[in-house]
Each structure stands twice: as structure tokens, then as C-alpha cells.
PDB file of C-alpha atoms in Angstrom:
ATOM      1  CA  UNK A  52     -51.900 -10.678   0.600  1.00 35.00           C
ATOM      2  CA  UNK A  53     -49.407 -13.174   1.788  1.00 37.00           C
ATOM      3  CA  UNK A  54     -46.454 -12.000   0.244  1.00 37.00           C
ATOM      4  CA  UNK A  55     -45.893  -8.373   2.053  1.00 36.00           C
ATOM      5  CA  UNK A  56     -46.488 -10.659   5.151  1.00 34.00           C
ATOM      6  CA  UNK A  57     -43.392 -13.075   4.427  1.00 36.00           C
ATOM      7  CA  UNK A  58     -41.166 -10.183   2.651  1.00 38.00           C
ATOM      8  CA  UNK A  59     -41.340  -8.736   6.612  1.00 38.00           C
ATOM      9  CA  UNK A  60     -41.149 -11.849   8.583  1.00 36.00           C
ATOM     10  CA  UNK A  61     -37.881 -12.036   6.685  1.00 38.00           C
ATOM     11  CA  UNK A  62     -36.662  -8.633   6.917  1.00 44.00           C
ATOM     12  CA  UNK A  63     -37.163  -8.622  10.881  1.00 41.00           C
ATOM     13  CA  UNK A  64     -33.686 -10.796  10.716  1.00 44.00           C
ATOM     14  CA  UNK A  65     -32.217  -7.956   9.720  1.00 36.00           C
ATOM     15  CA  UNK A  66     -33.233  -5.385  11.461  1.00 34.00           C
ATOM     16  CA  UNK A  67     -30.721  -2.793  12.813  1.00 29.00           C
ATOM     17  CA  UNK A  68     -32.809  -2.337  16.005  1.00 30.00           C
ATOM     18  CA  UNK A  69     -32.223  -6.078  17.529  1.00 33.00           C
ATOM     19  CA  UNK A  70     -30.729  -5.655  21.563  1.00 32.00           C
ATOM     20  CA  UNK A  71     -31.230  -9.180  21.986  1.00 35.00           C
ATOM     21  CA  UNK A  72     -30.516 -12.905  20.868  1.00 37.00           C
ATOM     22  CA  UNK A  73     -31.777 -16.077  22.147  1.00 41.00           C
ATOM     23  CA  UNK A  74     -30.831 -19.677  20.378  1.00 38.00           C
ATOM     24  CA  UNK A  75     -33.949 -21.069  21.187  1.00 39.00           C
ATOM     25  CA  UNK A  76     -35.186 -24.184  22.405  1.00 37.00           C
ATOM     26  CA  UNK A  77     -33.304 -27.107  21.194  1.00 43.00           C
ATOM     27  CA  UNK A  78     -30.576 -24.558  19.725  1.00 51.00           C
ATOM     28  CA  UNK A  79     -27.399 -24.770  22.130  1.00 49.00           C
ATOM     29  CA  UNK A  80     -23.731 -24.832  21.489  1.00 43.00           C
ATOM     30  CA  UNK A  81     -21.405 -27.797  21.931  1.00 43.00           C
ATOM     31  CA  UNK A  82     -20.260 -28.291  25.345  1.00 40.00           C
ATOM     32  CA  UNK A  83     -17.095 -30.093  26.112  1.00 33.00           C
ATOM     33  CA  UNK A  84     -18.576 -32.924  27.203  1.00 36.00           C
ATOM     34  CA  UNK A  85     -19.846 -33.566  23.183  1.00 45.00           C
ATOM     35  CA  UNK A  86     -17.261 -34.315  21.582  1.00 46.00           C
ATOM     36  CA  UNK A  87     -15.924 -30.623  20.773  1.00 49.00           C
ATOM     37  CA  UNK A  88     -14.420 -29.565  17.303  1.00 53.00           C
ATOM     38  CA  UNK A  89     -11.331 -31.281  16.576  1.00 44.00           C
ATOM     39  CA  UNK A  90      -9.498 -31.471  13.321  1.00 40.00           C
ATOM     40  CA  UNK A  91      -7.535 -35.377  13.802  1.00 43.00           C
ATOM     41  CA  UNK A  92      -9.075 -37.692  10.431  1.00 54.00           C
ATOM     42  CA  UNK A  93     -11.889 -38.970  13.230  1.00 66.00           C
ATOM     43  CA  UNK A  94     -12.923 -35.887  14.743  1.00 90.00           C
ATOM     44  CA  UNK A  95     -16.333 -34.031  13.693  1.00 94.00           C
ATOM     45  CA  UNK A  96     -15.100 -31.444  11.493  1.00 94.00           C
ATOM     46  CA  UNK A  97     -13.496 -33.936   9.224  1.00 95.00           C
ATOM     47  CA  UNK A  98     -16.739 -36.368   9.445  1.00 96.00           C
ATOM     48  CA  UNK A  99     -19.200 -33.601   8.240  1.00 97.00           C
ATOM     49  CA  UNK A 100     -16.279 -32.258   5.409  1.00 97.00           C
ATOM     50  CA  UNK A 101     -15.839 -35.939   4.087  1.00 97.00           C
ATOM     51  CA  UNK A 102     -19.492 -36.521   3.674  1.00 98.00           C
ATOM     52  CA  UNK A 103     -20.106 -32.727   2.026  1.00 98.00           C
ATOM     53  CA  UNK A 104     -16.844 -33.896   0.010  1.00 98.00           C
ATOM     54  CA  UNK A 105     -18.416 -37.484  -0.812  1.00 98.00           C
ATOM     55  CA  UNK A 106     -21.673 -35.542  -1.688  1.00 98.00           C
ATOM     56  CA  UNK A 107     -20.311 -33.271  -4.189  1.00 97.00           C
ATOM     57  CA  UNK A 108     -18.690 -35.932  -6.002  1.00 97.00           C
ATOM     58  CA  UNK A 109     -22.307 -37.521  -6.527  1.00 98.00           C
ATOM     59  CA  UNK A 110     -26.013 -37.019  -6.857  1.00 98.00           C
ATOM     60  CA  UNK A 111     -28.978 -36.878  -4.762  1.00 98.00           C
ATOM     61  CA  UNK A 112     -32.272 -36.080  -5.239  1.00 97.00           C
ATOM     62  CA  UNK A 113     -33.324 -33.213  -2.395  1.00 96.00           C
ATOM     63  CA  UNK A 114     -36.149 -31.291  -0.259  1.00 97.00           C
ATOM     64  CA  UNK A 115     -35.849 -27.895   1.311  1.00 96.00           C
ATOM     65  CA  UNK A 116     -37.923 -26.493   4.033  1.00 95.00           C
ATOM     66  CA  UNK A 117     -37.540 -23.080   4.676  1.00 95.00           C
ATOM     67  CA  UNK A 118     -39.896 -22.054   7.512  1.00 93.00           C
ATOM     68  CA  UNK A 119     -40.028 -18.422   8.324  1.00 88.00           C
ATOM     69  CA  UNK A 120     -41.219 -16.835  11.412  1.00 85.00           C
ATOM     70  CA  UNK A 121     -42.148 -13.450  13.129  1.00 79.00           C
ATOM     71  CA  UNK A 122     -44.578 -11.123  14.033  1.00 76.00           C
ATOM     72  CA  UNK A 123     -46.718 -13.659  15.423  1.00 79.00           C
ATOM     73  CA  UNK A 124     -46.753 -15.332  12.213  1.00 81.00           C
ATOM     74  CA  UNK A 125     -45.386 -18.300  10.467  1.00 83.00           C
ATOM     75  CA  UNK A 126     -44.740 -19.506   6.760  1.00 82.00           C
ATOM     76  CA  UNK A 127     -42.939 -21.655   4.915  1.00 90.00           C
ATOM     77  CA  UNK A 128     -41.329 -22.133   1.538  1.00 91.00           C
ATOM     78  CA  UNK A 129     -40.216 -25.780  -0.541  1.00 94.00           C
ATOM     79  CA  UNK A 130     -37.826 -26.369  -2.854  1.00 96.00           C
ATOM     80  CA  UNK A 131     -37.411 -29.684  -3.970  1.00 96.00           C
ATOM     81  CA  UNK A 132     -35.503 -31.388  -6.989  1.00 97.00           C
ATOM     82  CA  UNK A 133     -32.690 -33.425  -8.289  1.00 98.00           C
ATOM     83  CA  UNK A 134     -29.169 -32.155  -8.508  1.00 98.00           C
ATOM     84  CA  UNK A 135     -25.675 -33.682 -10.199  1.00 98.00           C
ATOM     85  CA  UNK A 136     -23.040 -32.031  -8.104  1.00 97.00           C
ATOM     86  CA  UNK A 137     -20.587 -33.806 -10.081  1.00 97.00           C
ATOM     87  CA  UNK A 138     -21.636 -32.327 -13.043  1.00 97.00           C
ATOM     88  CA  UNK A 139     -22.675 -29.195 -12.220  1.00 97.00           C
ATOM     89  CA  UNK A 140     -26.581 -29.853 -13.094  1.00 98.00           C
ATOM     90  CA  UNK A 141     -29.635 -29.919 -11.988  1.00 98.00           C
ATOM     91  CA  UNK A 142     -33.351 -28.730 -11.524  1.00 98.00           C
ATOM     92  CA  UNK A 143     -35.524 -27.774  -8.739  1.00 96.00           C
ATOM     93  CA  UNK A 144     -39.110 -26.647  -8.119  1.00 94.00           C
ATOM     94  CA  UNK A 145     -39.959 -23.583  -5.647  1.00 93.00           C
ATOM     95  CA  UNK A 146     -43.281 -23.052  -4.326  1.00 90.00           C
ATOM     96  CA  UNK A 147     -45.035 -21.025  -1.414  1.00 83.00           C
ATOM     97  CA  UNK A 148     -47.614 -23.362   0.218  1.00 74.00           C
ATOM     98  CA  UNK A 149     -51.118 -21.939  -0.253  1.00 66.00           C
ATOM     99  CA  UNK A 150     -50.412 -20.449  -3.946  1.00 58.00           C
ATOM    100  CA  UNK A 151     -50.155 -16.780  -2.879  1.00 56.00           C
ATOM    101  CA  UNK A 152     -47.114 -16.893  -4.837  1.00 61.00           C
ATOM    102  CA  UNK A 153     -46.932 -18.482  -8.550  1.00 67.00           C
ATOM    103  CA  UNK A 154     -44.735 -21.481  -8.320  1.00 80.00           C
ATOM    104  CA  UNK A 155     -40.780 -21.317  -9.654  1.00 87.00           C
ATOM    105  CA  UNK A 156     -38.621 -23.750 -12.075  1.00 93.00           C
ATOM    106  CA  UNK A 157     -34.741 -23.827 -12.237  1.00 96.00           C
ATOM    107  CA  UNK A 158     -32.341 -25.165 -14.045  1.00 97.00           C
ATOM    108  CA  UNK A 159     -28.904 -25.417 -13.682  1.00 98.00           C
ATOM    109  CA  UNK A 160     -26.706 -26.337 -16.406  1.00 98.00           C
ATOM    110  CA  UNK A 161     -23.392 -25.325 -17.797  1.00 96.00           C
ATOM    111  CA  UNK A 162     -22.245 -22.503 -15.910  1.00 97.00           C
ATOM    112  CA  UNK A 163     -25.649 -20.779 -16.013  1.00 98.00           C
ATOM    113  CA  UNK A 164     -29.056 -20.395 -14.239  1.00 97.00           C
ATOM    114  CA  UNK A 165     -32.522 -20.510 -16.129  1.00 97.00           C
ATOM    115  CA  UNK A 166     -35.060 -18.850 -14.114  1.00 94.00           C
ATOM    116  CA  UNK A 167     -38.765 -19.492 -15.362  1.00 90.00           C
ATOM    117  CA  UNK A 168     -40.366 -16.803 -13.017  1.00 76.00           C
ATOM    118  CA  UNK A 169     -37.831 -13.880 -13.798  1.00 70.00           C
ATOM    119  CA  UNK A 170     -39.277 -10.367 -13.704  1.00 67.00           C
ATOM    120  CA  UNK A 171     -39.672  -8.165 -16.962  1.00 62.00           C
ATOM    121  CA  UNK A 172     -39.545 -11.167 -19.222  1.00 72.00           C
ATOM    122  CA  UNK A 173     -42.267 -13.066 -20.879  1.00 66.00           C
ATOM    123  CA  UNK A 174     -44.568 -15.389 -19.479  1.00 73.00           C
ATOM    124  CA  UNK A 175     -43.097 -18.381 -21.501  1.00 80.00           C
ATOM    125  CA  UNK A 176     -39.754 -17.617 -21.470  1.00 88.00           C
ATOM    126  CA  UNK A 177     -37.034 -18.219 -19.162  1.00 94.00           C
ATOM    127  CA  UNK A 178     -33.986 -15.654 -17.572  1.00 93.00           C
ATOM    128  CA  UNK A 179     -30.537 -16.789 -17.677  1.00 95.00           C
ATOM    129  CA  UNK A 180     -27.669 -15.656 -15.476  1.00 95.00           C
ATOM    130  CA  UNK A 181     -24.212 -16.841 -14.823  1.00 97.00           C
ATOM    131  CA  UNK A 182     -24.987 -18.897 -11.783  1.00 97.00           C
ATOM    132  CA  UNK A 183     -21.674 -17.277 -10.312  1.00 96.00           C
ATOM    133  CA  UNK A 184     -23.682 -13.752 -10.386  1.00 96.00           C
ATOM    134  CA  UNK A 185     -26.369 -14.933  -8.386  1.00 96.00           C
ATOM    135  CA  UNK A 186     -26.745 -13.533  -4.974  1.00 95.00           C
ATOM    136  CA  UNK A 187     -28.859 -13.899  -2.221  1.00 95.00           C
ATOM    137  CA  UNK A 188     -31.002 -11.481  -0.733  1.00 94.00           C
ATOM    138  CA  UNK A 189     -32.390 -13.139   2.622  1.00 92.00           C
ATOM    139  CA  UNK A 190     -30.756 -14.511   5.314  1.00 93.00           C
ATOM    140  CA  UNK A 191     -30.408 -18.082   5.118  1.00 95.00           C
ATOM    141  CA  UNK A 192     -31.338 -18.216   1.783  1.00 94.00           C
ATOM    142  CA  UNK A 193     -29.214 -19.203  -1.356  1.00 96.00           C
ATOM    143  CA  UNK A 194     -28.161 -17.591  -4.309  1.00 95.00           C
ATOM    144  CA  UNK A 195     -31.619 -18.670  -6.846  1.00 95.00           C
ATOM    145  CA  UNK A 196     -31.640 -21.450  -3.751  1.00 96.00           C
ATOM    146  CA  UNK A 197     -28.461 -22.899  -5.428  1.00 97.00           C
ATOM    147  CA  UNK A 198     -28.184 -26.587  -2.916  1.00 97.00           C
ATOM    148  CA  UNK A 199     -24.470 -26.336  -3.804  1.00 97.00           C
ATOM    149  CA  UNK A 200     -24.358 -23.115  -1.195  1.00 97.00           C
ATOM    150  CA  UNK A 201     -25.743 -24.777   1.604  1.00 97.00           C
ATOM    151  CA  UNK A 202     -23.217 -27.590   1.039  1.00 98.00           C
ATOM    152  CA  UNK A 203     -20.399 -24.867   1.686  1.00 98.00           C
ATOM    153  CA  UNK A 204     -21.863 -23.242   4.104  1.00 98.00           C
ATOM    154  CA  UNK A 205     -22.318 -26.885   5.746  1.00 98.00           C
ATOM    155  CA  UNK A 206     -18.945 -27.630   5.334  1.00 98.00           C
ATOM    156  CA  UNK A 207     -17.129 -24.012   6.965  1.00 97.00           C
ATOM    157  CA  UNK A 208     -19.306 -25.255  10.387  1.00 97.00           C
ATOM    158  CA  UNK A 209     -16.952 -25.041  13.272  1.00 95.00           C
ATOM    159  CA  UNK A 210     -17.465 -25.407  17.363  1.00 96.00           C
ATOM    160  CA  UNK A 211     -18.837 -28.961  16.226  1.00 97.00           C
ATOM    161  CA  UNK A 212     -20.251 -31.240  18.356  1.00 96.00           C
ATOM    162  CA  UNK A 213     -21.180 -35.219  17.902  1.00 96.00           C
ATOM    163  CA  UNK A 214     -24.646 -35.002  19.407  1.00 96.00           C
ATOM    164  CA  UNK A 215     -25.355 -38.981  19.092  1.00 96.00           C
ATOM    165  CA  UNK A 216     -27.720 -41.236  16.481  1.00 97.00           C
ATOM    166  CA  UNK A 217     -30.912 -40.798  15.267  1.00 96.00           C
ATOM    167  CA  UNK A 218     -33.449 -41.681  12.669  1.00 96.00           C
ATOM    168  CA  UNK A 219     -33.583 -39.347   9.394  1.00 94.00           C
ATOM    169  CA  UNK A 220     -34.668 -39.930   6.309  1.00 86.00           C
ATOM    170  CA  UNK A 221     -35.573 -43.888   7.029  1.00 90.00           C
ATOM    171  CA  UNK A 222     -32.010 -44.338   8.266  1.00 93.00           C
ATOM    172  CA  UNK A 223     -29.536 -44.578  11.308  1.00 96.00           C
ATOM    173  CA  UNK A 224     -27.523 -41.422  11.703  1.00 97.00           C
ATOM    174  CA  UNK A 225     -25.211 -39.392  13.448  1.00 97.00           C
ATOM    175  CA  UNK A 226     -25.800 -35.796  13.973  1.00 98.00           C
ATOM    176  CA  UNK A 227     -23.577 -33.273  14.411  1.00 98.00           C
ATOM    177  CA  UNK A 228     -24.435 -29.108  15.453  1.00 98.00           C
ATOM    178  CA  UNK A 229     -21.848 -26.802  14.719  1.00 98.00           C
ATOM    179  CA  UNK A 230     -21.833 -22.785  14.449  1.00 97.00           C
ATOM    180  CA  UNK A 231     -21.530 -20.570  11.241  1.00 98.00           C
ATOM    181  CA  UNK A 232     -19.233 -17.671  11.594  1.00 97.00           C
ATOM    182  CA  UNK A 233     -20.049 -14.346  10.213  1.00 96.00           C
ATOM    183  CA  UNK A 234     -18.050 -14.472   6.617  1.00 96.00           C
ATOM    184  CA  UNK A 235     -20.228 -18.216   6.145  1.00 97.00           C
ATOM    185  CA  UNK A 236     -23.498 -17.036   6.707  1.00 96.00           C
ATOM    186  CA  UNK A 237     -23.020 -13.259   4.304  1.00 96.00           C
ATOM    187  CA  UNK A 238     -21.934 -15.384   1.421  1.00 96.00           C
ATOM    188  CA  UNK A 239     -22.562 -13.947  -1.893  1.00 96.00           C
ATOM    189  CA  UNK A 240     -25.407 -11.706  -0.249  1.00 96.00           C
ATOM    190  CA  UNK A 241     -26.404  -8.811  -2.037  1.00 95.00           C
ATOM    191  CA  UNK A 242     -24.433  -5.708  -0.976  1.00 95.00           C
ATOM    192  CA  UNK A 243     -27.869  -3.846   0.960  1.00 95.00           C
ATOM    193  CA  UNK A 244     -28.545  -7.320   2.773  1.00 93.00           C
ATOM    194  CA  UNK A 245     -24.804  -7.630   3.965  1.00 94.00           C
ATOM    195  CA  UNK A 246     -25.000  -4.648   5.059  1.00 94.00           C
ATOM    196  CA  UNK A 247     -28.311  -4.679   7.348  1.00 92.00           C
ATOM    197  CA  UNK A 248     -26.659  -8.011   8.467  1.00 92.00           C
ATOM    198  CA  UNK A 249     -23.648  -6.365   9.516  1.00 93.00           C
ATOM    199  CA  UNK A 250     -25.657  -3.652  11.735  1.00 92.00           C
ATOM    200  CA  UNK A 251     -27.542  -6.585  13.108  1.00 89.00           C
ATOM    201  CA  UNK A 252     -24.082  -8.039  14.154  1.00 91.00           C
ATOM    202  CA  UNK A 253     -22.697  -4.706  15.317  1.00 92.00           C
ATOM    203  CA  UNK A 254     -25.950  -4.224  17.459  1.00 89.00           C
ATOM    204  CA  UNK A 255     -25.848  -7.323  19.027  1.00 87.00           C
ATOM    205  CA  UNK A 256     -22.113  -7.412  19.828  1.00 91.00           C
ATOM    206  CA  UNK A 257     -21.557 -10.937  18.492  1.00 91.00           C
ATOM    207  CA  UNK A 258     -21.651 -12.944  15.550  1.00 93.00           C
ATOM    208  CA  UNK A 259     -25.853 -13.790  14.789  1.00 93.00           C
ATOM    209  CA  UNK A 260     -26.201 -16.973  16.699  1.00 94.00           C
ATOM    210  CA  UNK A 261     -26.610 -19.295  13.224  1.00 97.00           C
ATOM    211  CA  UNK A 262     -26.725 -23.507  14.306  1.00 97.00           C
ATOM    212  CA  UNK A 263     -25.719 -25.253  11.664  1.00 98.00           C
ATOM    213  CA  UNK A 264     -26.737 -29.644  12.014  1.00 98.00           C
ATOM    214  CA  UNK A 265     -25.318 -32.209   9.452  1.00 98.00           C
ATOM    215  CA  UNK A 266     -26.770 -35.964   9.661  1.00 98.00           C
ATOM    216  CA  UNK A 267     -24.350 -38.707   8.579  1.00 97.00           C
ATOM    217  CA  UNK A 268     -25.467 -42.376   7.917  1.00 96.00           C
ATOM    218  CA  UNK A 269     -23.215 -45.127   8.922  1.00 95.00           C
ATOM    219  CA  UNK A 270     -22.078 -45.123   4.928  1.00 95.00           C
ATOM    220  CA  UNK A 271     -20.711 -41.667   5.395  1.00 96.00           C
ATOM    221  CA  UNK A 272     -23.160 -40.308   3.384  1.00 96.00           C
ATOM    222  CA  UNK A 273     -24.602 -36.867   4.534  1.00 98.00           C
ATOM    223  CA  UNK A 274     -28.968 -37.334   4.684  1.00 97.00           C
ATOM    224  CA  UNK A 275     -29.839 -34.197   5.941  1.00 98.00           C
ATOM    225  CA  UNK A 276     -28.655 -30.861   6.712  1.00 98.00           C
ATOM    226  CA  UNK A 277     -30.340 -27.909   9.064  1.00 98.00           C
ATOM    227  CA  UNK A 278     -28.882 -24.362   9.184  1.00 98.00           C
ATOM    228  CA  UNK A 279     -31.291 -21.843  12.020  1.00 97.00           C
ATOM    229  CA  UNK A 280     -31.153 -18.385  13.804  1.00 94.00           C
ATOM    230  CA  UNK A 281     -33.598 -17.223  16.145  1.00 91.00           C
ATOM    231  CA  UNK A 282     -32.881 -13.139  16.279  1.00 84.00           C
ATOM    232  CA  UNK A 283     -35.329 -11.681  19.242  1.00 80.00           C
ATOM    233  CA  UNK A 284     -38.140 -14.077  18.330  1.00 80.00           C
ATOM    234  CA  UNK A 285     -37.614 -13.696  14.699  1.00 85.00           C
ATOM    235  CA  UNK A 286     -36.393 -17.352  13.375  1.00 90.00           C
ATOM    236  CA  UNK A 287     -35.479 -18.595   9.654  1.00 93.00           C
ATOM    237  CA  UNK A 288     -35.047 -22.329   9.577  1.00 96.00           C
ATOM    238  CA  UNK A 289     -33.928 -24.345   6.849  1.00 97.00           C
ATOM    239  CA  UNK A 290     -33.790 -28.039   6.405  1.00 98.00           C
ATOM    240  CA  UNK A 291     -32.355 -29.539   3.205  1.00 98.00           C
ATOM    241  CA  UNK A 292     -33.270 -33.648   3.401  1.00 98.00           C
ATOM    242  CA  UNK A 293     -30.863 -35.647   0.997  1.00 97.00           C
ATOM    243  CA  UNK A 294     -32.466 -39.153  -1.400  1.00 96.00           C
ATOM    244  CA  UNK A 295     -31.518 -41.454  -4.217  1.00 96.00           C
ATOM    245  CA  UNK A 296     -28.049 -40.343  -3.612  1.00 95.00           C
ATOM    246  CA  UNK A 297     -26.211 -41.657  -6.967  1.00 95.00           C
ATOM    247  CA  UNK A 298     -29.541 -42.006  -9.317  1.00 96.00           C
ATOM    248  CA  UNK A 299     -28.879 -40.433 -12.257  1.00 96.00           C
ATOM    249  CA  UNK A 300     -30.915 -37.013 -12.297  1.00 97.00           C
ATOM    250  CA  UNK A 301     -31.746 -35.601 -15.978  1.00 95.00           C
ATOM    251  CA  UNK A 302     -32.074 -32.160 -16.591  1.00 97.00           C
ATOM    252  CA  UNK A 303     -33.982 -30.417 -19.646  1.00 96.00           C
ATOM    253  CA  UNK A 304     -32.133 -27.287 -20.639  1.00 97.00           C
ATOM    254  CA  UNK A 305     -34.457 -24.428 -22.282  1.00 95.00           C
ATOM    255  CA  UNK A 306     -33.825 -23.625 -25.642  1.00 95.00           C
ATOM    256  CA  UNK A 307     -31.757 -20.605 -26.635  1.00 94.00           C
ATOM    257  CA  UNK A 308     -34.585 -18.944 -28.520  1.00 94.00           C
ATOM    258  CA  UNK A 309     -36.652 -19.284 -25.290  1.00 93.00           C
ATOM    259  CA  UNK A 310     -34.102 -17.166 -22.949  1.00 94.00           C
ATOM    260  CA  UNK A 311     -33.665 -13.543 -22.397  1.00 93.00           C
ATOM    261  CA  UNK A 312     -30.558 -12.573 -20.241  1.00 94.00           C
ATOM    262  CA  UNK A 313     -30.753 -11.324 -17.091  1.00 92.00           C
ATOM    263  CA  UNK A 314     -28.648  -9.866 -14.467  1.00 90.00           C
ATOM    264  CA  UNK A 315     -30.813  -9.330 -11.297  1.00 86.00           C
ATOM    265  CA  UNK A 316     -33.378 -11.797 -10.117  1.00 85.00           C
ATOM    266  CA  UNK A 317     -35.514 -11.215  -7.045  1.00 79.00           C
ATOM    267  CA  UNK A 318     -37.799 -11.777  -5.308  1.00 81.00           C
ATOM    268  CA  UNK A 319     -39.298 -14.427  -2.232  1.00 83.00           C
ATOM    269  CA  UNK A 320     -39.027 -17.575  -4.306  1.00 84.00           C
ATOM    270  CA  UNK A 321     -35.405 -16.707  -5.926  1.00 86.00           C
ATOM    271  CA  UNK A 322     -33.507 -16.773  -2.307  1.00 83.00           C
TER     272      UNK A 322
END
């Protein structure tokens, strides 16, 4: 079974026991020759907060990659969809490559969450939950993998760093690396998982080293967005890629006889 495999690979990011942290290849902070943090209208900071900004006042269709690693293995997880951030709506699709786990729907939609894989309900009906009560219970992960998260984690980046152009998503643009503080990356965790994260800080005697990346195209628009840590060889990794920023995205809201409430959902696929 997959599953007990990924559930671990997970949990060694938590673990109390870690004496030792390494950023990984490719994952450095800014120096001060890179254009370090500044907060004047042209600076980095306020180039990755206008495009989050610009972004939240739109749409975009979206692909995550979450790629877990440790204990000499590796898996990965997709979530991919359309979301209005405008409007507060959208819909995504969760899967585990492979099929060890059954696949997951979302909607979002007026204030709530409809979950289609929710546990202790029926197999064609769908959980609901205030989408302000969902939490998440990995590191790295977002609350039922809510893309509005990772756009305010994106946004609290600091140390930032313009680390020059490339090509992403079919376009020119510029990245920037940054680093998440401590309060950024526990967001709305569940109580138990804030507090293994907290030993794991305490043990290590720093803030987890969590890079955070935001690409920007020459329009200002943000294309892509990469959040890692790399705890002692243990390494979550999660790529968001950004499209059809401004197509309309339509969401199908389940009907009310086909919901049950719910207040917890878990599990690998639920963040």
C-alpha cells in the first residue's frame, strides 16, 4: 500500500528528532548582490504583492505539484482546476498518480467547501464545511488545498531576491526567491501539526528553512509560484503553475439534498 508510505514521507517533516537542516541544491537565500528585499513601489516585495494583488482580483485556471520525499522514496500529488478569486469560486480535481488513492473533487462556492471524498458520508454525496474551518494538516499543504492560501502565503515572502528572467509557462519572466517566516508557513494548521512543527523549529534552533519563488511576466501577472523545505533529507515541494488568467471559470455547485455537513476532513488528498 502506497498510502502508509506517503502519510510517513510527510510526517518525517515534522519530526521532533530533526538536528539538522540543509536548503538543498538550488535552495539558497538572497545575497546582497540580488537585489535584496526592499519595500520602495519598484523593489521585490512590492513586485510579487502587486501581482498576488492583480491575481486575486481575477481568474486563472491552475496546476499543483506537490512532490513529496523521504525515506528513500518519492511521490507526488496534482491538483489542478479553475478558480475565480474575485468571486470567491471555483473547482479543482486531486489525484495521487498511480490510483492508490481514489481521486478528489472540490468546490468552492459561497463561503463553503464541498468535498466529494469526505469520510463517513455516502458514496454519492458530498461534505460541506465553512471553507474558513478548514485546516491543514501537512506541511506545505493547504486548507482542502484552498489556491487562495498559497497566494497569502506567497505574498508574506520576505528576504526577497530578483533572481533574473526565465521561461515559465510559455512566457518571459522574472523570478523572485524569498523566505517564509514561521507564523506564514503554520497557517490555519491543525492544532497537533502546529505543534510537531513547533518542536521541529525548537529542535533546530531556527525558523524551518521554507523558499518561497514567485514568477512574474512582463504584464505583471504572477505564472507560477514554488514554496520548498528540505528538513534532513526529508523535502515537500510544491509548485502551483498559473493559465487562462481572466477566462471565465464556471463552477457547478452540488445540490442541497446531496450534502451532509461536516466539520473535520482528512486525509492525504484534503491537504
Amino acid at each position: 500500500m502506497r498510502r502508509p508510505l506517503v502519510l510517513t514521507a510527510a510526517a518525517a517533516l515534522l519530526c521532533t528528532g530533526c538536528s539538522t537542516a540543509d536548503a538543498g541544491s538550488g535552495d539558497k537565500p538572497a545575497s546582497a548582490s540580488q537585489s535584496p528585499d526592499s519595500t520602495s513601489p519598484s523593489g521585490p516585495r512590492s513586485d510579487v504583492r502587486a501581482a498576488v494583488a492583480a491575481l486575486r482580483e481575477d481568474s486563472a485556471g491552475f496546476r499543483q505539484e506537490i512532490e513529496l520525499e523521504g525515506e528513500g522514496q518519492e511521490y507526488g500529488l496534482t491538483v489542478t482546476g479553475g478558480f475565480d478569486f474575485a468571486a470567491d469560486r471555483g473547482h479543482l480535481a486531486v489525484d495521487l498518480p498511480g490510483g492508490a488513492i481514489d481521486h478528489s473533487d472540490q468546490v468552492f462556492a459561497d463561503g463553503k467547501i464541498y468535498i466529494s471524498d469526505a469520510q463517513g458520508i455516502g458514496e454519492d454525496a458530498w461534505g460541506v464545511m465553512p471553507r474558513d474551518q478548514a485546516q491543514a494538516h501537512y506541511l506545505l499543504r493547504a486548507p482542502l488545498n484552498d489556491p487562495e492560501h498559497v497566494l497569502e502565503q506567497i505574498a508574506a515572502m520576505h528576504k526577497i531576491s530578483r533572481e533574473g528572467e526565465e521561461n515559465v509557462q510559455g512566457v518571459r519572466a522574472v523570478r523572485y526567491r524569498g523566505i517564509l517566516d514561521h507564523r506564514t508557513v503554520t497557517l490555519r494548521m491543525t492544532p497537533d501539526v502546529r505543534t510537531k512543527t513547533d518542536q521541529a523549529r525548537d529542535a533546530l534552533g531556527s525558523d524551518l528553512p521554507v523558499f518561497a519563488d514567485a514568477w512574474v511576466d512582463g504584464r505583471g501577472r504572477l505564472v507560477q509560484t514554488r514554496m520548498s523545505v528540505n528538513i534532513s533529507g526529508a523535502r515537500v515541494t510544491q509548485t502551483m503553475a498559473l493559465s487562462d488568467i481572466g477566462e471565465p471559470v464556471r463552477v457547478t455547485v452540488p445540490r442541497a439534498a446531496d450534502t451532509i455537513p461536516v466539520t473535520e476532513v482528512g486525509g492525504i488528498l484534503n491537504g
